Short mmCIF file of C-alpha atoms in Angstrom, two decimals:
data_model
loop_
_atom_site.label_atom_id
_atom_site.label_comp_id
_atom_site.label_asym_id
_atom_site.label_seq_id
_atom_site.Cartn_x
_atom_site.Cartn_y
_atom_site.Cartn_z
CA MET A 1 -0.45 -0.21 0.10
CA LYS A 2 2.81 2.68 1.08
CA ASN A 3 4.69 1.85 -2.44
CA ILE A 4 1.11 2.38 -4.40
CA THR A 5 0.74 5.66 -2.25
CA ALA A 6 4.44 7.20 -3.08
CA LYS A 7 3.85 5.88 -6.95
CA ILE A 8 0.74 8.38 -6.65
CA ILE A 9 2.61 11.35 -5.27
CA ILE A 10 5.41 10.93 -7.71
CA LEU A 11 2.94 10.88 -10.81
CA ARG A 12 1.22 13.76 -9.18
CA ASN A 13 4.67 15.64 -8.87
CA PHE A 14 5.29 15.00 -12.80
CA VAL A 15 2.14 16.11 -13.78
CA GLU A 16 2.32 19.44 -12.02
CA LYS A 17 5.82 19.65 -13.21
CA PHE A 18 4.78 19.31 -16.92
CA LYS A 19 1.75 21.54 -16.73
CA ALA A 20 4.24 24.36 -15.21
CA MET A 21 6.67 23.78 -18.30
CA GLN A 22 3.97 23.88 -20.54
CA ILE A 23 2.73 27.11 -19.23
CA ARG A 24 6.17 28.75 -19.40
CA LYS A 25 6.37 27.37 -22.76
CA ILE A 26 3.27 29.29 -23.71
CA PHE A 27 4.52 32.04 -22.12
CA PHE A 28 7.76 32.44 -24.11
CA ILE A 29 5.99 31.58 -27.04
CA LEU A 30 3.34 34.60 -26.51
CA LEU A 31 6.27 36.91 -25.66
CA ILE A 32 8.25 36.17 -28.87
CA ILE A 33 4.99 36.74 -30.79
CA TYR A 34 4.07 40.01 -29.00
CA GLY A 35 7.78 41.37 -30.34
CA MET A 36 7.00 40.26 -33.73
CA LEU A 37 3.74 42.45 -33.71
CA PRO A 38 4.19 46.38 -35.33
CA SER A 39 4.40 48.46 -32.68
CA THR A 40 1.58 50.49 -33.98
CA LEU A 41 -1.05 47.88 -32.54
CA PHE A 42 -0.22 49.01 -29.25
CA SER A 43 0.03 52.83 -29.99
CA GLN A 44 -2.21 55.05 -27.42
CA ILE A 45 -3.15 57.00 -30.66
CA ASN A 46 -4.50 55.49 -33.83
CA GLN A 47 -4.52 57.09 -37.34
CA GLY A 48 -7.66 59.56 -37.47
CA ASP A 49 -7.61 60.54 -33.77
CA THR A 50 -7.83 64.64 -33.40
CA MET A 51 -5.93 66.03 -30.69
CA SER A 52 -5.23 69.41 -29.41
CA PHE A 53 -1.56 70.94 -28.75
CA TRP A 54 -0.28 74.14 -27.62
CA SER A 55 1.71 76.34 -30.11
CA VAL A 56 5.41 77.09 -29.55
CA THR A 57 6.17 79.02 -26.31
CA TYR A 58 9.40 80.63 -27.59
CA VAL A 59 10.74 80.84 -24.16
CA ASP A 60 14.36 79.92 -25.40
CA TRP A 61 14.60 82.10 -28.37
CA PRO A 62 14.37 86.16 -27.55
CA PRO A 63 13.39 87.25 -31.01
CA LEU A 64 10.13 85.79 -30.71
CA ALA A 65 9.29 85.99 -27.07
CA GLY A 66 6.11 86.90 -26.04
CA THR A 67 4.81 85.65 -29.55
CA PRO A 68 0.86 84.51 -27.86
CA GLN A 69 0.01 80.94 -27.95
CA ARG A 70 -2.62 79.18 -29.52
CA ARG A 71 -4.53 75.99 -29.47
CA ILE A 72 -3.85 74.09 -32.76
CA HIS A 73 -6.38 71.29 -33.36
CA ALA A 74 -4.72 68.75 -35.34
CA THR A 75 -5.50 64.90 -36.91
CA CYS A 76 -3.24 62.00 -36.61
CA ASP A 77 -2.44 61.20 -40.44
CA ARG A 78 0.04 58.38 -40.18
CA VAL A 79 1.27 56.25 -36.83
CA GLY A 80 4.87 54.96 -36.99
CA THR A 81 6.96 52.37 -34.86
CA HIS A 82 8.64 55.89 -33.25
CA CYS A 83 6.34 58.89 -34.34
CA TYR A 84 2.83 60.25 -34.75
CA VAL A 85 2.30 62.39 -37.95
CA PHE A 86 -0.44 65.40 -37.05
CA ARG A 87 -1.56 67.73 -39.20
CA GLU A 88 -3.39 70.92 -38.04
CA ASN A 89 -7.00 70.76 -39.14
CA SER A 90 -6.95 74.27 -41.23
CA LEU A 91 -4.27 72.47 -43.30
CA SER A 92 -5.04 70.54 -46.57
CA PRO A 93 -4.20 66.78 -46.43
CA TYR A 94 -0.44 66.05 -47.84
CA LEU A 95 0.36 63.23 -50.59
CA SER A 96 0.11 59.59 -48.49
CA ALA A 97 3.44 58.95 -50.32
CA ASP A 98 5.37 61.86 -48.85
CA LEU A 99 3.69 60.93 -45.63
CA ASP A 100 4.73 57.23 -45.60
CA THR A 101 8.54 58.45 -47.07
CA LEU A 102 8.33 60.80 -43.56
CA VAL A 103 7.69 58.20 -41.46
CA HIS A 104 9.60 55.41 -43.07
CA ARG A 105 13.00 57.37 -42.75
CA PHE A 106 12.27 58.59 -39.33
CA ASP A 107 11.64 55.09 -38.01
CA THR A 108 14.08 53.42 -39.92
CA GLN A 109 16.56 55.92 -40.33
CA PHE A 110 16.62 58.59 -38.25
CA VAL A 111 15.71 57.28 -34.97
CA PRO A 112 18.34 54.13 -34.97
CA LYS A 113 21.54 55.92 -36.64
CA LEU A 114 20.97 59.30 -34.18
CA THR A 115 20.10 57.83 -30.66
CA SER A 116 23.45 55.24 -30.91
CA VAL A 117 25.26 58.71 -31.02
CA TYR A 118 23.23 61.12 -29.19
CA GLY A 119 21.24 59.14 -26.52
CA PRO A 120 17.74 57.93 -26.36
CA ILE A 121 14.37 59.76 -27.05
CA PRO A 122 13.30 61.56 -24.32
CA ASN A 123 9.43 60.72 -22.57
CA ALA A 124 9.41 63.28 -20.03
CA LEU A 125 6.03 63.15 -18.95
CA ASP A 126 3.38 61.19 -21.55
CA ASN A 127 4.43 57.63 -20.96
CA ASP A 128 4.62 57.37 -25.15
CA THR A 129 7.63 56.75 -26.54
CA HIS A 130 6.54 58.05 -29.65
CA VAL A 131 7.61 61.77 -31.17
CA PHE A 132 4.75 63.90 -32.11
CA ILE A 133 5.42 65.48 -35.68
CA LEU A 134 3.22 68.51 -35.74
CA VAL A 135 2.72 69.89 -38.98
CA ILE A 136 1.05 73.47 -38.19
CA ASP A 137 0.38 76.75 -40.38
CA GLU A 138 3.35 78.74 -39.31
CA PRO A 139 4.93 81.86 -41.44
CA ASN A 140 8.11 82.66 -39.02
CA TRP A 141 10.06 79.68 -39.21
CA CYS A 142 10.37 75.83 -40.86
CA GLY A 143 10.88 73.68 -37.83
CA TYR A 144 11.35 74.23 -34.05
CA PHE A 145 11.73 71.98 -30.99
CA ASP A 146 10.47 73.59 -27.94
CA PRO A 147 12.05 72.40 -24.98
CA ALA A 148 9.27 73.62 -22.45
CA GLN A 149 7.13 71.03 -24.20
CA GLN A 150 9.08 68.79 -22.26
CA MET A 151 7.97 70.43 -19.12
CA THR A 152 4.74 70.38 -16.53
CA ASP A 153 1.89 72.91 -17.89
CA ASN A 154 1.99 73.95 -14.23
CA PHE A 155 5.85 74.78 -14.46
CA VAL A 156 5.83 76.59 -17.90
CA PHE A 157 2.76 78.75 -16.72
CA SER A 158 4.34 79.73 -13.35
CA LYS A 159 7.87 80.27 -15.14
CA TRP A 160 6.82 82.11 -18.15
CA ALA A 161 3.08 82.26 -18.53
CA SER A 162 3.07 80.13 -21.41
CA HIS A 163 1.71 76.75 -21.58
CA SER A 164 2.86 73.06 -22.14
CA SER A 165 1.36 70.28 -24.48
CA GLU A 166 3.46 67.45 -22.08
CA HIS A 167 4.68 65.86 -25.30
CA GLU A 168 7.83 65.21 -27.17
CA ILE A 169 6.62 67.41 -30.37
CA ILE A 170 8.70 68.66 -33.18
CA TYR A 171 6.98 71.33 -34.81
CA VAL A 172 7.03 71.54 -38.78
CA ALA A 173 5.60 74.41 -40.71
CA GLY A 174 3.23 73.61 -43.14
CA ASN A 175 4.53 75.58 -46.20
CA CYS A 176 7.52 73.51 -45.67
CA PHE A 177 6.70 70.17 -45.93
CA ASN A 178 8.20 69.33 -48.48
CA ASP A 179 11.39 69.51 -46.59
CA ALA A 180 9.65 67.48 -43.48
CA PRO A 181 12.57 64.85 -43.49
CA PHE A 182 15.82 67.26 -43.24
CA ILE A 183 13.43 69.53 -40.97
CA CYS A 184 12.71 66.59 -38.50
CA ALA A 185 16.58 65.32 -39.12
CA HIS A 186 17.67 68.68 -37.39
CA GLU A 187 14.78 68.95 -34.73
CA PHE A 188 15.21 65.57 -33.69
CA GLY A 189 19.08 66.51 -33.20
CA HIS A 190 17.75 69.36 -31.05
CA MET A 191 15.93 66.93 -28.99
CA LEU A 192 17.99 64.47 -28.07
CA HIS A 193 20.78 67.03 -27.11
CA TRP A 194 18.45 68.41 -24.72
CA LEU A 195 17.66 64.94 -22.71
CA GLN A 196 21.27 64.92 -22.51
CA ASP A 197 22.31 68.36 -21.43
CA HIS A 198 19.53 70.69 -19.83
CA SER A 199 18.22 71.38 -16.68
CA PRO A 200 14.30 71.73 -16.85
CA GLU A 201 13.37 72.30 -13.31
CA PRO A 202 16.99 73.00 -12.11
CA ILE A 203 17.73 73.59 -8.38
CA VAL A 204 21.31 75.22 -8.33
CA ASN A 205 20.90 77.14 -11.97
CA PRO A 206 17.20 78.33 -12.08
CA THR A 207 17.65 80.64 -14.89
CA HIS A 208 19.40 78.65 -17.52
CA TYR A 209 17.33 76.02 -19.23
CA TRP A 210 19.21 74.84 -22.28
CA GLU A 211 22.81 74.73 -23.71
CA ASP A 212 24.07 78.01 -25.63
CA ALA A 213 22.42 78.51 -28.69
CA TRP A 214 25.82 78.07 -30.96
CA ILE A 215 26.59 74.29 -29.14
CA ASP A 216 23.02 73.43 -29.66
CA GLU A 217 22.42 74.71 -33.29
CA GLY A 218 25.76 72.80 -33.61
CA PHE A 219 24.78 69.50 -32.52
CA SER A 220 21.33 69.98 -34.58
CA THR A 221 23.08 71.17 -37.93
CA PHE A 222 25.70 68.03 -37.37
CA ALA A 223 22.46 65.48 -36.85
CA SER A 224 20.66 66.66 -39.96
CA ILE A 225 24.09 65.91 -42.03
CA TYR A 226 24.78 63.03 -40.49
CA LEU A 227 21.40 61.83 -41.07
CA THR A 228 21.02 63.02 -44.76
CA GLU A 229 24.07 62.92 -46.08
CA ASN A 230 27.24 60.52 -46.28
CA ILE A 231 29.52 62.43 -43.90
CA PHE A 232 32.40 60.21 -44.64
CA GLU A 233 32.44 61.02 -48.09
CA ALA A 234 34.99 63.31 -49.37
CA ASP A 235 35.22 66.59 -51.21
CA VAL A 236 31.33 67.44 -51.25
CA LEU A 237 30.95 71.36 -52.21
CA ASP A 238 29.35 73.60 -49.78
CA ASP A 239 28.85 76.54 -51.79
CA GLN A 240 27.11 78.24 -48.89
CA ALA A 241 30.47 78.61 -46.60
CA PHE A 242 29.87 81.42 -44.36
CA PHE A 243 33.91 82.42 -44.61
CA ALA A 244 33.28 82.83 -48.27
CA THR A 245 31.26 86.09 -47.85
CA ASP A 246 32.04 86.84 -44.37
CA ALA A 247 34.53 85.54 -42.09
CA ASP A 248 34.18 87.76 -39.13
CA ILE A 249 30.85 85.99 -37.40
CA PRO A 250 30.73 85.56 -33.98
CA LEU A 251 30.44 81.93 -33.26
CA ILE A 252 29.32 82.48 -29.72
CA TYR A 253 26.62 84.47 -30.62
CA PHE A 254 24.47 82.35 -32.85
CA SER A 255 23.63 83.74 -36.11
CA ASN A 256 24.66 81.50 -39.10
CA TYR A 257 23.52 77.87 -39.38
CA ASN A 258 26.42 76.94 -41.92
CA GLN A 259 28.83 78.52 -39.47
CA VAL A 260 28.03 76.72 -36.58
CA LYS A 261 27.75 73.35 -39.00
CA LEU A 262 31.41 73.63 -40.37
CA TRP A 263 32.89 74.23 -36.54
CA SER A 264 30.95 70.81 -35.43
CA MET A 265 31.89 69.00 -38.66
CA PHE A 266 35.66 70.28 -38.19
CA MET A 267 35.65 69.44 -34.21
CA PHE A 268 34.43 66.01 -35.49
CA GLU A 269 37.00 65.59 -37.96
CA HIS A 270 39.99 66.77 -36.26
CA TYR A 271 39.41 66.52 -32.49
CA GLY A 272 37.98 63.15 -31.68
CA GLY A 273 35.18 61.66 -33.60
CA TRP A 274 32.50 60.32 -31.83
CA ASN A 275 34.35 60.62 -28.56
CA TYR A 276 34.15 64.39 -28.72
CA ILE A 277 30.26 64.05 -29.76
CA SER A 278 29.70 61.88 -26.64
CA ALA A 279 31.68 63.96 -24.50
CA LEU A 280 30.10 67.29 -25.74
CA ILE A 281 26.56 66.43 -25.74
CA SER A 282 26.68 65.00 -22.31
CA ASN A 283 28.64 67.87 -20.49
CA GLN A 284 26.30 69.69 -18.16
CA LEU A 285 28.75 72.79 -18.60
CA ASN A 286 27.39 75.45 -21.04
CA GLY A 287 29.27 77.29 -23.95
CA ILE A 288 33.19 77.65 -24.22
CA ALA A 289 33.27 75.83 -20.63
CA GLY A 290 31.51 72.92 -21.76
CA MET A 291 33.94 73.07 -24.81
CA ASN A 292 37.03 72.93 -22.69
CA SER A 293 36.06 70.12 -20.45
CA SER A 294 35.00 67.92 -22.80
CA MET A 295 38.22 68.28 -24.90
CA LEU A 296 40.17 67.58 -21.52
CA GLN A 297 37.92 64.95 -20.86
CA ILE A 298 39.01 62.69 -23.66
CA GLY A 299 42.40 63.53 -23.26
CA LEU A 300 43.20 66.80 -25.65
CA SER A 301 45.64 69.20 -24.72
CA GLU A 302 44.62 72.07 -26.68
CA ASN A 303 41.60 73.85 -25.77
CA MET A 304 38.84 75.72 -27.96
CA ASP A 305 40.86 78.91 -28.40
CA ASP A 306 43.82 76.57 -29.99
CA ALA A 307 41.19 74.76 -31.90
CA PHE A 308 39.58 77.82 -33.29
CA LEU A 309 42.46 79.46 -34.53
CA HIS A 310 43.30 76.16 -36.05
CA TRP A 311 39.71 76.10 -37.47
CA SER A 312 40.26 79.74 -39.12
CA ILE A 313 43.52 78.49 -40.45
CA THR A 314 41.74 75.39 -42.38
CA ASN A 315 38.71 77.57 -43.48
CA TYR A 316 41.33 79.96 -45.55
CA LEU A 317 43.34 76.89 -46.52
CA ASP A 318 41.48 73.55 -46.68
CA ASP A 319 44.66 71.97 -48.23
CA ALA A 320 44.98 67.99 -47.50
CA THR A 321 48.45 67.89 -49.01
CA PHE A 322 49.96 70.30 -46.49
CA GLU A 323 51.07 68.79 -43.30
CA GLY A 324 48.91 65.19 -43.92
CA GLY A 325 45.37 67.34 -44.27
CA LYS A 326 46.04 69.23 -40.52
CA TYR A 327 44.05 72.11 -42.10
CA ALA A 328 41.57 70.50 -44.32
CA TYR A 329 38.01 69.45 -44.12
CA MET A 330 37.48 65.64 -45.29
CA HIS A 331 33.83 65.78 -46.17
CA TYR A 332 33.50 69.29 -47.72
CA ASN A 333 35.50 71.66 -49.88
CA PHE A 334 34.55 75.30 -50.56
CA PRO A 335 34.67 78.45 -52.46
CA ALA A 336 37.93 80.82 -51.73
CA CYS A 337 37.52 82.69 -48.16
CA ALA A 338 36.78 86.25 -47.99
CA ILE A 339 39.65 88.74 -47.61
CA THR A 340 39.30 91.35 -45.12
CA ALA A 341 42.24 93.71 -46.41
CA SER A 342 44.74 92.95 -49.29
CA TYR A 343 48.01 95.03 -50.18
CA THR A 344 50.67 94.98 -52.86
CA ALA A 345 52.52 98.12 -52.06
CA TYR A 346 54.83 98.69 -49.28
CA PRO A 347 54.64 100.04 -46.69
CA THR A 348 51.31 100.00 -45.59
CA GLY A 349 51.16 102.66 -43.03
CA VAL A 350 49.02 102.12 -40.39
CA CYS A 351 45.89 100.51 -41.02
CA ASN A 352 42.67 100.02 -38.18
CA GLN A 353 40.38 96.99 -38.20
CA SER A 354 38.21 95.56 -35.78
CA VAL A 355 37.16 91.78 -35.38
CA ASN A 356 34.22 90.14 -33.25
CA PRO A 357 34.63 88.09 -30.37
CA TYR A 358 35.40 84.00 -32.02
CA GLY A 359 35.44 86.02 -35.50
CA THR A 360 38.08 85.90 -37.95
CA ASP A 361 40.12 88.48 -40.40
CA TYR A 362 42.39 87.46 -43.33
CA ILE A 363 44.63 90.27 -44.29
CA THR A 364 46.85 89.30 -47.61
CA PHE A 365 50.30 90.58 -48.22
CA SER A 366 51.69 89.99 -51.74
CA SER A 367 54.83 90.44 -54.03
CA SER A 368 56.14 89.11 -57.15
CA THR A 369 59.35 90.89 -56.50
CA PRO A 370 61.83 90.23 -53.53
CA THR A 371 60.19 92.54 -50.76
CA PRO A 372 61.65 91.69 -47.43
CA THR A 373 58.86 93.15 -45.03
CA ALA A 374 57.83 92.69 -41.15
CA ILE A 375 54.13 93.26 -39.92
CA THR A 376 53.79 95.12 -36.65
CA PHE A 377 50.56 94.08 -34.76
CA ASP A 378 49.01 95.93 -31.84
CA GLY A 379 45.80 94.56 -30.29
CA ASP A 380 43.50 95.84 -27.83
CA SER A 381 45.65 95.54 -24.82
CA ASN A 382 42.36 94.52 -22.72
CA SER A 383 41.23 91.70 -25.27
CA LYS A 384 42.42 88.69 -26.50
CA PHE A 385 43.64 87.70 -29.79
CA ARG A 386 44.98 84.50 -31.69
CA LEU A 387 47.70 85.32 -34.66
CA ALA A 388 48.66 82.77 -37.28
CA LEU A 389 50.70 83.61 -40.69
CA ILE A 390 50.20 81.41 -43.76
CA LYS A 391 53.18 81.41 -46.44
CA MET A 392 51.97 80.71 -49.77
CA ASP A 393 52.52 80.62 -53.52
CA LEU A 394 50.46 83.21 -55.38
CA SER A 395 50.09 81.25 -58.44
CA SER A 396 49.70 77.35 -57.71
CA ASN A 397 48.54 78.34 -54.10
CA VAL A 398 50.87 75.64 -52.63
CA VAL A 399 51.60 76.14 -49.00
CA ASN A 400 55.00 77.29 -47.72
CA GLY A 401 54.64 77.35 -44.05
CA VAL A 402 52.05 78.17 -41.59
CA GLU A 403 53.46 80.09 -38.25
CA TYR A 404 51.63 80.71 -35.29
CA ILE A 405 52.58 83.93 -33.56
CA ALA A 406 53.11 84.94 -30.09
CA MET A 407 52.16 88.19 -28.89
CA ASP A 408 53.23 90.02 -25.58
CA SER A 409 51.30 90.95 -22.54
CA HIS A 410 49.84 94.09 -24.87
CA ASN A 411 49.04 92.10 -27.70
CA HIS A 412 51.77 92.99 -29.36
CA ALA A 413 53.71 91.19 -32.18
CA VAL A 414 56.76 91.92 -34.98
CA ILE A 415 56.22 89.25 -37.56
CA SER A 416 58.85 88.70 -39.91
CA VAL A 417 57.85 88.13 -43.78
CA ASP A 418 61.28 88.45 -44.89
CA SER A 419 60.84 86.07 -47.78
CA LEU A 420 58.10 87.68 -49.54
CA GLY A 421 58.85 87.49 -53.05
CA MET A 422 61.09 84.88 -52.81
CA ALA A 423 60.74 81.93 -50.82
CA TYR A 424 56.92 82.88 -51.32
CA ASN A 425 54.73 85.43 -52.49
CA LYS A 426 51.89 85.60 -50.76
CA ALA A 427 51.71 86.01 -46.63
CA VAL A 428 48.05 85.77 -45.09
CA LEU A 429 47.96 87.09 -41.15
CA VAL A 430 45.16 85.50 -39.63
CA VAL A 431 43.52 87.86 -37.07
CA CYS A 432 41.17 85.82 -34.31
CA ASN A 433 39.45 87.55 -31.35
CA VAL A 434 39.03 84.86 -28.57
CA ASP A 435 37.66 87.43 -26.05
CA SER A 436 34.44 86.04 -24.56
CA ALA A 437 33.93 88.61 -22.42
CA LEU A 438 33.07 91.16 -25.23
CA HIS A 439 29.07 91.33 -25.64
CA GLU A 440 27.20 90.56 -28.69
CA GLY A 441 27.72 93.64 -31.43
CA VAL A 442 31.07 94.45 -29.48
CA LYS A 443 33.97 94.28 -31.65
CA ALA A 444 38.06 94.24 -30.30
CA ASN A 445 40.02 96.77 -31.72
CA TYR A 446 43.81 96.18 -33.55
CA SER A 447 46.04 97.96 -36.21
CA TYR A 448 49.01 96.55 -38.16
CA TYR A 449 51.62 98.35 -40.49
CA THR A 450 54.41 96.74 -42.24
CA THR A 451 58.18 97.95 -42.67
CA ASN A 452 60.15 97.60 -45.55
CA ILE A 453 63.71 95.82 -44.41
CA THR A 454 64.82 95.72 -48.00
CA GLY A 455 68.92 95.31 -47.75
CA ILE A 456 68.70 93.81 -44.65
CA ALA A 457 67.69 90.36 -45.40
CA THR A 458 69.54 90.08 -48.62
CA THR A 459 72.91 91.44 -47.18
CA ASP A 460 75.12 89.62 -44.56
CA ASN A 461 76.73 92.66 -42.66
CA SER A 462 77.94 89.96 -39.85
CA GLN A 463 81.42 89.84 -40.35
CA GLU A 464 81.56 93.74 -40.13
CA ILE A 465 78.62 94.68 -37.58
CA LYS A 466 76.71 93.22 -34.42
CA ILE A 467 73.84 94.52 -33.07
CA TYR A 468 72.64 93.35 -29.51
CA PRO A 469 70.76 92.27 -27.75
CA ASN A 470 67.83 92.62 -30.45
CA PRO A 471 65.25 92.77 -29.51
CA THR A 472 65.25 94.93 -26.56
CA ASN A 473 63.51 97.62 -24.64
CA THR A 474 66.13 99.88 -23.46
CA ILE A 475 70.16 99.60 -24.31
CA LEU A 476 70.98 98.74 -27.74
CA THR A 477 75.09 97.81 -28.37
CA VAL A 478 76.69 98.30 -31.77
CA SER A 479 79.75 96.64 -32.23
CA TYR A 480 82.49 96.64 -35.34
CA ASN A 481 84.35 94.06 -35.89
CA SER A 482 87.40 95.94 -37.30
CA SER A 483 88.74 99.76 -36.90
CA HIS A 484 86.64 102.02 -38.95
CA GLU A 485 86.68 105.58 -39.75
CA GLU A 486 83.66 107.67 -38.37
CA ASP A 487 80.49 106.79 -38.84
CA THR A 488 77.43 108.43 -38.91
CA ILE A 489 74.35 106.42 -36.98
CA THR A 490 70.85 107.24 -37.87
CA ILE A 491 67.79 105.08 -36.71
CA PHE A 492 64.45 105.19 -38.97
CA ASP A 493 60.93 104.46 -37.81
CA VAL A 494 58.72 102.39 -40.49
CA LEU A 495 57.47 105.57 -41.75
CA GLY A 496 60.94 106.58 -42.80
CA ASN A 497 61.13 109.29 -39.88
CA LYS A 498 64.56 109.77 -38.36
CA VAL A 499 64.27 109.14 -34.27
CA TYR A 500 67.79 109.14 -33.57
CA GLN A 501 71.58 110.22 -34.70
CA SER A 502 74.98 110.35 -33.73
CA LEU A 503 78.50 109.88 -34.84
CA SER A 504 80.72 107.52 -33.55
CA SER A 505 84.13 105.90 -34.81
CA SER A 506 84.49 103.67 -31.75
CA ASN A 507 84.34 100.00 -32.25
CA ARG A 508 81.74 99.71 -29.43
CA PHE A 509 79.14 101.88 -28.20
CA THR A 510 75.69 101.74 -27.10
CA ILE A 511 72.38 103.58 -27.78
CA ASP A 512 69.39 104.07 -25.36
CA ILE A 513 66.17 103.19 -27.19
CA SER A 514 64.11 103.25 -24.34
CA THR A 515 62.01 106.44 -25.33
CA LEU A 516 60.84 104.76 -28.65
CA LYS A 517 57.72 103.39 -29.24
CA LYS A 518 57.44 99.72 -29.55
CA GLY A 519 57.66 98.38 -33.20
CA ILE A 520 60.53 98.00 -36.09
CA TYR A 521 63.00 100.12 -37.20
CA THR A 522 66.22 100.48 -39.25
CA LEU A 523 69.44 101.62 -37.95
CA GLU A 524 71.70 102.68 -40.85
CA SER A 525 75.44 103.12 -40.31
CA VAL A 526 77.33 105.38 -43.03
CA ASN A 527 80.97 106.23 -44.12
CA SER A 528 82.98 106.99 -47.20
CA HIS A 529 83.36 103.61 -48.06
CA ARG A 530 80.02 101.61 -47.68
CA THR A 531 76.55 101.85 -45.81
CA ILE A 532 75.00 99.06 -43.86
CA TYR A 533 71.47 98.45 -42.88
CA GLU A 534 70.05 96.65 -39.72
CA LYS A 535 66.86 95.87 -38.47
CA ILE A 536 66.24 96.35 -34.90
CA ILE A 537 63.37 95.45 -32.87
CA LYS A 538 62.12 97.68 -29.91
CA GLU A 539 59.95 95.69 -27.16
#
């Protein structure tokens, strides 16, 4: 009897285990089937549904701040895996093929490609992973991502007296719908960037709710070209390059989409690729501070000011053959860079210019005959500048060299161009201002002039006369290597004015030049047998 009872118990346990296995098997089969079904079957919204939304708040865009909001009544024209397309009811329906193309590109290209490098789609408030593409009647722009829509309506109203729809929304103007894929790519970049780097209801920073516009627009323009172009294709013509018409646009005060696009592409190509993108998009510091922090984070020794001068040189040269492409774009090529001023006759006299913060001027000096020259630069001593000199062949555009120019604490520099018309026949002075303390619309002043030093660079006087220390700011020593008759010693400034003269028959004597202004001068030593010229520099 005991054996029969034990067998019954064993059989009952076997049946229970079998049932559990079958239940688990059925569960896994249902899970697989669920995963294979299109997500549109489980959408909260269906095609043909109508909803109401708020228009853009403009809390992040001062030029349109104060524009009254309105209620938008719209119909859902398409439901995709990752998006809904809603059309304001006052607009006529769009072609089915165009709607299908938009949804297909957003679902199968934009979302997987951009989220893999920018991060996930935000889902702040509505518990719906879909992005609302809302096409509305709007005359002022073609596309908009409004960060206020990611915040609660109560917060937006209390902070700005505006309203939030509490959805992830990309706004598209109806009259721009033909470009909807490109517009959505751009605004989708804004949306993903906002999730990575924002403070929707901050505690420690209650006034700054988004990244500086030039960084934010840089990410969105880079997103649009990454999603709609092959950014690894070489030498694509960009005939809209901002510097072809005006290079002196202040990068840090956003006003030009092409400028921030090229800055982002340059930084991607030269300063870390996707590592740079990942570091910057998640960096919680804003503007230049965030840029410097991100570059340091990925192990770069350069900072933004270094990169800005490098970029400015590259915008002029874009030469893949020089220094292994250090001063070239891989993806783009461009029309010629606009020139601020150009000279072919020397000396130039004193020239006055001004440049925007994080803007660039290009000044060219050309000669087809030997014209040893020096350029004296004086920038506003209260501002910050970066300088470089590009040396080129005028006819072939072959680069002879790029020289980074050091300035003293007063933004003064003397730049030797002593082989102009010989080793090279064009020199380009690249003048960058890197002063973030300058307000928008305020420029930094600078001046420059050239000194002809013909007869100095082409004549070797080292066996007869030595002048030292040179440069100096006080005492200059003149030493002759042999006895000589009495010489007349004259010093001329860059304009040919006589600033010093004396007689000397000594083999060694000194001249006090402490009262002279900083710059380049010419010392002339004359007797009845010869004339010697030497360049001297007063610091």
